[in-house]
Coordinates of N, CA and C in Angstrom, one line a residue:
M26 N 169.6 93.8 154.2 CA 168.6 94.7 154.1 C 167.5 94.1 153.1
P27 N 166.1 93.8 153.2 CA 165.1 93.7 152.4 C 165.1 94.4 151.2
E28 N 164.8 94.0 150.0 CA 164.5 94.9 148.8 C 163.1 95.4 148.9
D29 N 162.9 96.7 148.6 CA 161.5 97.3 148.5 C 160.9 96.9 147.0
R30 N 160.6 95.9 147.2 CA 159.8 95.6 145.5 C 158.3 96.0 145.6
P31 N 158.1 96.7 144.5 CA 156.5 97.0 144.4 C 155.5 95.9 144.8
Q32 N 154.6 96.5 145.3 CA 153.5 95.3 145.8 C 152.6 95.0 144.5
R33 N 152.4 93.6 144.3 CA 151.6 93.2 143.3 C 150.1 93.6 143.4
I34 N 149.3 94.0 142.6 CA 148.0 94.1 142.8 C 147.3 92.9 142.9
T35 N 146.2 93.2 143.6 CA 145.2 92.0 143.7 C 144.0 92.0 142.5
Q36 N 143.3 91.1 142.5 CA 142.5 90.9 141.5 C 141.2 91.7 141.8
H37 N 141.0 92.1 143.1 CA 140.0 92.9 143.6 C 140.4 94.4 143.3
E38 N 141.6 94.9 143.4 CA 142.2 96.1 143.0 C 141.9 96.4 141.6
R39 N 142.3 95.3 140.8 CA 142.0 95.5 139.4 C 140.6 95.6 138.9
D40 N 139.7 94.7 139.6 CA 138.4 94.9 139.4 C 137.7 96.3 139.8
Q41 N 138.2 96.9 141.0 CA 137.8 98.2 141.2 C 138.2 99.1 140.2
T42 N 139.5 99.1 139.6 CA 139.8 100.2 138.5 C 139.2 100.1 137.3
V43 N 138.8 98.6 136.9 CA 137.8 98.5 135.8 C 136.5 99.2 135.9
R44 N 135.9 98.8 137.3 CA 134.7 99.4 137.5 C 134.7 100.9 137.5
R45 N 135.7 101.4 138.1 CA 135.7 103.0 137.8 C 135.7 103.7 136.6
L46 N 136.7 102.8 135.7 CA 136.6 103.3 134.4 C 135.4 103.1 133.6
Q47 N 134.5 102.2 133.9 CA 133.3 101.8 133.4 C 132.3 103.1 134.0
E48 N 132.4 103.3 135.0 CA 131.7 104.5 135.5 C 131.9 105.9 134.9
A49 N 133.1 106.1 134.9 CA 133.7 107.3 134.1 C 133.1 107.4 132.7
Y50 N 133.2 106.2 131.9 CA 132.6 106.3 130.6 C 131.1 106.5 130.7
A51 N 130.4 105.8 131.5 CA 128.9 105.9 131.7 C 128.6 107.4 131.9
S52 N 129.4 108.2 132.8 CA 129.1 109.4 133.1 C 129.4 110.6 132.2
G53 N 130.2 110.0 130.8 CA 130.8 111.0 129.9 C 132.1 111.5 130.3
E54 N 132.8 111.2 131.3 CA 134.1 111.4 131.7 C 135.3 111.1 130.9
L55 N 134.9 109.9 130.2 CA 136.0 109.3 129.3 C 135.3 109.1 127.9
S56 N 136.0 109.3 127.0 CA 135.4 108.8 125.5 C 135.8 107.4 125.3
H57 N 135.2 106.8 124.4 CA 135.4 105.4 124.0 C 136.7 104.9 123.8
D58 N 137.5 105.7 123.0 CA 138.7 105.5 122.9 C 139.6 105.4 124.2
E59 N 139.3 106.4 125.1 CA 140.2 106.6 126.3 C 139.8 105.6 127.2
L60 N 138.6 105.0 127.2 CA 138.1 103.8 128.1 C 139.0 102.6 127.5
D61 N 139.1 102.5 126.1 CA 139.7 101.2 125.7 C 141.2 101.4 126.2
D62 N 142.0 102.5 125.8 CA 143.4 102.6 126.2 C 143.5 102.2 127.8
R63 N 142.6 102.8 128.5 CA 142.9 102.7 130.2 C 142.4 101.4 130.7
L64 N 141.4 100.8 130.0 CA 141.4 99.2 130.2 C 142.5 98.4 130.0
Q65 N 143.0 98.5 128.8 CA 144.4 97.9 128.5 C 145.2 97.9 129.5
Q66 N 145.6 99.2 129.8 CA 146.4 99.4 130.8 C 146.2 98.9 132.4
A67 N 144.9 99.0 132.5 CA 144.5 98.2 133.9 C 144.6 96.7 133.8
L68 N 144.4 96.3 132.7 CA 144.4 94.6 132.7 C 145.7 94.3 132.4
T69 N 146.7 94.9 132.0 CA 148.0 94.5 132.0 C 149.1 95.1 133.1
A70 N 148.3 95.8 134.1 CA 149.2 96.3 135.1 C 149.8 95.2 136.2
T71 N 150.5 95.1 136.7 CA 151.0 94.3 137.8 C 151.3 94.9 139.2
T72 N 151.5 96.2 139.2 CA 151.7 96.7 140.6 C 150.7 98.1 140.7
S73 N 150.6 98.2 141.9 CA 149.7 99.6 142.3 C 149.9 100.8 141.8
S74 N 151.4 100.9 141.7 CA 152.0 102.1 141.1 C 151.6 102.3 139.8
E75 N 151.3 101.2 138.9 CA 150.8 101.4 137.5 C 149.3 101.6 137.3
L76 N 148.6 101.2 138.4 CA 147.3 101.5 138.3 C 146.9 103.1 138.8
A77 N 147.8 103.5 139.5 CA 147.6 105.0 140.0 C 147.2 106.1 138.9
P78 N 148.2 106.0 137.8 CA 148.0 107.3 136.9 C 146.8 106.9 136.0
I79 N 146.4 105.8 135.9 CA 145.2 105.3 135.2 C 143.8 106.1 135.6
L80 N 143.8 106.3 137.0 CA 142.7 106.9 137.7 C 143.1 108.3 138.2
A81 N 144.3 108.7 138.0 CA 144.5 110.1 138.6 C 143.8 111.3 138.0
S82 N 143.4 111.4 136.6 CA 142.7 112.5 136.0 C 141.2 112.3 136.3
L83 N 140.8 111.3 137.1 CA 139.3 111.1 137.2 C 139.0 111.8 138.6
P84 N 137.6 112.4 138.6 CA 137.2 113.0 139.9 C 136.9 111.8 140.9
E85 N 136.9 111.8 142.0 CA 136.2 110.8 143.2 C 134.8 111.0 143.1
I86 N 133.9 109.9 143.1 CA 132.7 109.8 142.9 C 132.1 109.2 144.2
A87 N 130.7 109.8 144.4 CA 130.1 109.0 145.4 C 129.3 108.1 145.1
P88 N 129.0 107.0 145.9 CA 128.2 105.8 145.4 C 126.8 106.1 144.8
D89 N 126.0 107.2 145.3 CA 124.8 107.2 144.7 C 124.8 108.4 143.8
R90 N 125.8 108.9 143.3 CA 125.8 110.0 142.5 C 124.8 109.9 141.3
T91 N 124.4 111.1 140.9 CA 123.5 111.3 139.7 C 124.4 111.6 138.5
V92 N 124.3 110.8 137.6 CA 125.1 111.1 136.4 C 124.1 111.6 135.2
R93 N 124.9 112.9 134.8 CA 123.9 113.5 133.6 C 124.7 113.6 132.4
I94 N 124.1 113.3 131.2 CA 124.5 113.4 129.8 C 123.7 114.3 129.2
S95 N 124.3 115.0 128.3 CA 123.3 115.6 127.5 C 124.1 116.1 126.1
A96 N 123.3 116.2 125.0 CA 123.6 116.5 124.0 C 122.7 117.1 122.9
K97 N 123.0 118.0 122.1 CA 122.3 118.8 121.2 C 121.8 117.6 120.0
A98 N 122.7 117.2 119.3 CA 122.6 116.3 118.4 C 123.4 115.0 118.5
G99 N 123.3 114.3 117.4 CA 124.3 113.0 117.7 C 123.6 111.8 118.6
R100 N 124.3 111.0 118.8 CA 124.0 109.7 119.9 C 124.6 109.8 121.1
I101 N 123.5 109.3 122.0 CA 124.0 109.1 123.3 C 124.0 107.7 123.4
Q102 N 125.1 106.9 123.7 CA 125.0 105.4 123.7 C 125.8 104.8 124.7
R103 N 125.3 103.7 125.1 CA 126.0 103.0 126.5 C 125.6 101.6 126.1
R104 N 126.5 100.6 125.9 CA 126.5 99.3 125.6 C 127.3 98.5 126.4
G105 N 126.9 97.2 126.2 CA 128.2 96.1 126.9 C 128.1 96.2 128.4
T106 N 129.3 95.9 128.9 CA 129.4 95.9 130.4 C 129.7 97.4 130.9
W107 N 128.9 98.1 131.7 CA 129.1 99.3 132.1 C 128.3 99.6 133.3
Q108 N 128.7 100.5 134.4 CA 128.4 100.7 135.4 C 127.1 101.4 135.5
V109 N 125.8 101.2 135.6 CA 124.7 102.0 135.7 C 124.6 102.7 137.1
P110 N 124.6 104.0 137.2 CA 124.4 104.7 138.4 C 123.0 104.7 139.0
K111 N 122.7 105.0 140.1 CA 121.4 104.8 140.6 C 120.5 106.0 140.0
T112 N 121.1 107.2 139.6 CA 120.0 108.2 139.1 C 120.9 108.5 137.8
F113 N 120.3 108.5 136.6 CA 120.7 108.8 135.3 C 119.9 109.7 134.5
E114 N 120.4 111.0 134.4 CA 119.7 112.0 133.5 C 120.2 112.1 132.2
I115 N 119.2 112.1 131.2 CA 119.7 112.2 129.8 C 119.0 113.3 129.2
E116 N 119.6 114.0 128.5 CA 119.1 115.0 127.8 C 119.4 115.2 126.5
S117 N 118.4 115.2 125.4 CA 119.0 115.2 124.2 C 117.9 116.1 123.2
E118 N 118.7 117.1 122.6 CA 117.6 118.1 121.8 C 117.2 117.3 120.4
F119 N 118.1 117.0 119.7 CA 117.6 116.3 118.3 C 118.2 114.9 118.0
G120 N 119.0 114.3 119.2 CA 119.6 113.2 118.7 C 118.9 111.9 119.1
K121 N 119.7 110.9 119.1 CA 119.2 109.4 119.4 C 120.0 108.9 120.8
V122 N 118.8 108.5 121.3 CA 119.6 107.9 122.7 C 119.4 106.2 122.7
D123 N 120.4 105.6 123.0 CA 120.4 104.1 122.9 C 121.2 103.6 123.9
L124 N 120.5 103.1 125.1 CA 120.9 102.6 126.4 C 120.7 101.0 126.5
D125 N 121.7 100.3 126.6 CA 121.4 98.9 126.5 C 122.1 98.3 128.1
L126 N 121.0 98.1 128.9 CA 121.2 97.6 130.3 C 121.1 96.0 130.4
S127 N 121.3 95.4 129.4 CA 120.9 94.1 129.4 C 122.3 93.4 129.9
R128 N 123.3 93.9 129.7 CA 124.8 93.2 130.1 C 125.4 94.4 131.2
A129 N 124.6 95.2 131.6 CA 125.3 96.3 132.4 C 125.5 95.8 133.8
I130 N 126.1 96.6 134.8 CA 126.5 96.2 135.9 C 125.3 97.0 136.9
I131 N 124.5 96.5 137.3 CA 123.4 97.2 138.0 C 123.6 96.8 139.6
E132 N 124.0 97.8 140.5 CA 124.1 97.3 141.7 C 123.0 97.8 142.7
H133 N 121.9 98.4 142.1 CA 121.0 99.0 143.2 C 119.6 98.3 142.6
P134 N 118.5 98.0 143.7 CA 117.6 97.4 143.3 C 116.6 98.1 142.4
A135 N 116.7 99.4 142.4 CA 116.0 100.3 141.7 C 116.9 101.4 141.3
I136 N 116.5 101.8 140.0 CA 117.3 102.9 139.3 C 116.2 103.8 138.8
Q137 N 116.7 105.2 138.5 CA 115.8 106.2 138.3 C 116.5 106.8 136.8
L138 N 115.7 106.7 135.8 CA 116.3 107.2 134.4 C 115.3 108.6 133.9
E139 N 115.8 109.6 134.2 CA 115.3 110.9 133.9 C 115.5 111.3 132.4
L140 N 114.6 111.3 131.6 CA 114.9 111.4 129.9 C 114.2 113.0 129.7
K141 N 114.9 113.6 128.9 CA 114.5 115.0 128.5 C 114.9 114.9 127.0
L142 N 113.9 114.6 126.3 CA 113.9 114.3 124.8 C 112.9 115.2 124.0
R143 N 113.6 116.2 123.3 CA 112.9 116.9 122.4 C 112.4 116.1 121.3
F144 N 113.2 116.1 120.3 CA 112.9 115.4 119.2 C 114.0 114.2 119.3
G145 N 113.7 113.2 118.3 CA 114.5 112.1 118.2 C 113.8 110.8 119.0
K146 N 114.8 109.7 119.0 CA 114.3 108.6 119.8 C 115.1 108.2 120.5
A147 N 114.6 107.3 121.6 CA 115.3 106.8 122.7 C 115.0 105.4 122.7
R148 N 115.8 104.3 122.8 CA 115.5 103.0 122.8 C 116.5 102.5 124.0
I149 N 115.7 101.9 125.0 CA 116.3 101.4 126.3 C 116.1 99.7 126.2
T150 N 117.1 99.3 126.1 CA 117.1 97.5 126.5 C 117.5 97.2 127.9
V151 N 116.3 96.7 128.4 CA 116.5 96.3 129.8 C 116.4 94.8 129.9
P152 N 117.2 94.2 131.2 CA 117.1 92.9 131.6 C 115.8 92.2 131.3
R153 N 115.8 91.0 131.0 CA 114.6 90.4 130.7 C 113.6 90.3 132.1
N154 N 114.3 90.2 133.2 CA 113.5 90.3 134.4 C 113.2 91.6 135.3
A155 N 113.5 92.8 134.3 CA 113.2 94.0 134.8 C 111.9 94.4 134.9
V156 N 111.5 95.3 135.7 CA 110.2 95.9 136.0 C 110.4 97.5 135.6
V157 N 109.6 97.8 134.7 CA 109.7 99.1 134.1 C 108.5 99.9 134.4
E158 N 108.7 101.0 135.0 CA 107.5 102.0 135.4 C 107.8 103.3 134.5
L159 N 106.7 103.4 133.9 CA 106.5 104.8 133.1 C 105.6 105.9 133.6
D160 N 104.9 105.8 134.8 CA 104.0 106.6 135.2 C 104.5 108.2 135.5
D161 N 105.7 108.5 135.6 CA 106.3 110.0 135.8 C 106.6 110.4 134.4
L162 N 106.3 109.7 133.3 CA 107.0 110.3 132.0 C 105.9 110.8 131.3
R163 N 106.1 112.1 130.8 CA 105.2 113.1 130.3 C 105.6 112.9 128.9
C164 N 104.7 112.7 127.9 CA 104.7 112.4 126.6 C 103.7 113.6 125.9
E165 N 104.3 114.3 124.9 CA 103.5 115.1 124.3 C 102.8 114.8 122.8
W166 N 103.7 114.0 122.2 CA 103.4 113.4 121.0 C 103.3 112.0 120.8
K167 N 104.0 111.1 121.0 CA 103.7 109.8 121.0 C 104.1 109.0 122.3
Q168 N 103.2 107.9 122.6 CA 103.1 107.2 123.9 C 104.4 106.2 123.7
P169 N 105.2 105.9 124.6 CA 106.1 104.9 124.9 C 105.7 103.5 124.5
V170 N 106.5 102.9 123.8 CA 106.4 101.5 123.3 C 107.0 100.5 124.7
D171 N 106.3 99.9 125.4 CA 106.8 99.0 126.3 C 105.9 97.9 126.3
R172 N 106.4 96.5 125.9 CA 105.7 95.4 125.6 C 106.6 94.3 126.4
P173 N 106.4 94.2 127.5 CA 107.1 93.0 128.3 C 106.8 91.7 127.8
P174 N 107.7 90.6 127.9 CA 107.2 89.4 127.4 C 106.3 88.7 128.5
V175 N 105.2 88.0 127.9 CA 104.5 87.4 128.9 C 105.0 86.5 129.9
D176 N 105.9 85.7 129.3 CA 106.4 84.7 130.3 C 107.6 85.3 131.1
R177 N 108.0 86.3 131.3 CA 109.2 86.9 132.0 C 109.0 86.9 133.3
P178 N 110.0 86.5 134.3 CA 110.1 86.6 135.4 C 110.2 88.2 135.8
T179 N 109.6 88.6 137.2 CA 109.7 90.1 137.5 C 110.3 90.3 138.8
N180 N 111.5 89.6 138.9 CA 112.2 89.7 140.1 C 113.3 90.3 140.0
G181 N 113.6 91.1 139.0 CA 114.7 92.1 138.6 C 114.5 93.5 138.9
V182 N 115.8 94.2 138.5 CA 115.6 95.6 139.0 C 114.5 96.5 138.5
R183 N 114.1 97.3 139.2 CA 113.0 98.4 139.1 C 113.6 99.5 138.3
I184 N 113.1 99.6 137.2 CA 113.6 100.9 136.4 C 112.6 101.8 136.1
R185 N 112.8 103.0 136.9 CA 111.6 104.3 136.9 C 112.2 105.2 136.0
I186 N 111.5 105.3 134.8 CA 111.6 106.3 133.7 C 110.8 107.4 133.8
S187 N 111.3 108.7 134.0 CA 110.4 109.8 134.1 C 111.1 110.9 133.1
G188 N 110.5 112.1 133.4 CA 111.1 113.2 132.7 C 109.8 113.7 131.7
E189 N 110.3 114.1 130.4 CA 109.5 114.7 129.4 C 110.0 114.5 128.0
M190 N 108.9 114.2 127.1 CA 109.4 113.8 125.8 C 108.6 114.8 124.9
E191 N 108.8 115.7 124.3 CA 108.1 116.5 123.5 C 107.6 115.8 122.1
F192 N 108.5 115.9 121.2 CA 108.3 115.2 119.9 C 109.3 113.7 119.7
G193 N 109.6 113.4 120.9 CA 110.3 112.2 120.8 C 109.7 110.9 120.8
R194 N 110.4 109.8 121.0 CA 109.6 108.4 121.2 C 110.5 107.8 121.8
L195 N 110.0 107.0 122.6 CA 110.7 105.9 123.8 C 110.2 104.5 123.3
V196 N 111.3 103.6 123.1 CA 111.0 102.2 122.9 C 111.6 101.5 124.0
V197 N 110.9 100.7 124.7 CA 111.6 100.0 125.8 C 111.8 98.4 125.2
R198 N 112.9 98.0 125.2 CA 112.9 96.3 124.7 C 113.6 95.6 125.6
Y199 N 113.2 94.4 125.9 CA 113.5 93.3 126.9 C 114.6 92.4 126.3
A200 N 115.5 92.2 127.1 CA 116.7 91.1 126.6 C 116.0 89.9 126.3
R201 N 116.7 89.3 125.4 CA 116.1 87.6 125.2 C 116.5 86.8 126.4
H202 N 117.6 87.0 126.9 CA 118.3 86.2 128.1 C 118.2 86.4 129.3

């Protein structure tokens, strides 16, 4: 009789697991420490049975799901390699928002960022070739700062930033590379 050995995982399965963990972190379902722990487990797993518990507590997601993050105070921050949803809603009462999209995984040709910023500051770093649209952003106090480099290509992702900022401030920065 042949032995029933556990099936070794493929690189594709490992990549899918890592991507799902990054999505969960981006949507606030995992803390930074939980993400680190689970990524370590995913990267060292050798069988499918080792991957299953890593994702078991996470809800299934639709590919075009809207991710919402809100905070009364403190910092909302996403940096490094993380999965950017098609629609991202961020609400901050008194805090700071820091989104770095320069190394993020962006699978859509256009993404929507809706900001609701009462007080505080939002800084969004975008890829150098991104096209940022601010037409639907209402500002009551200060106008957003968006100074794209003159020599940049404009063939990248289209980022539509909408919403409202009462006494907050938005600064859009472009990555150097």
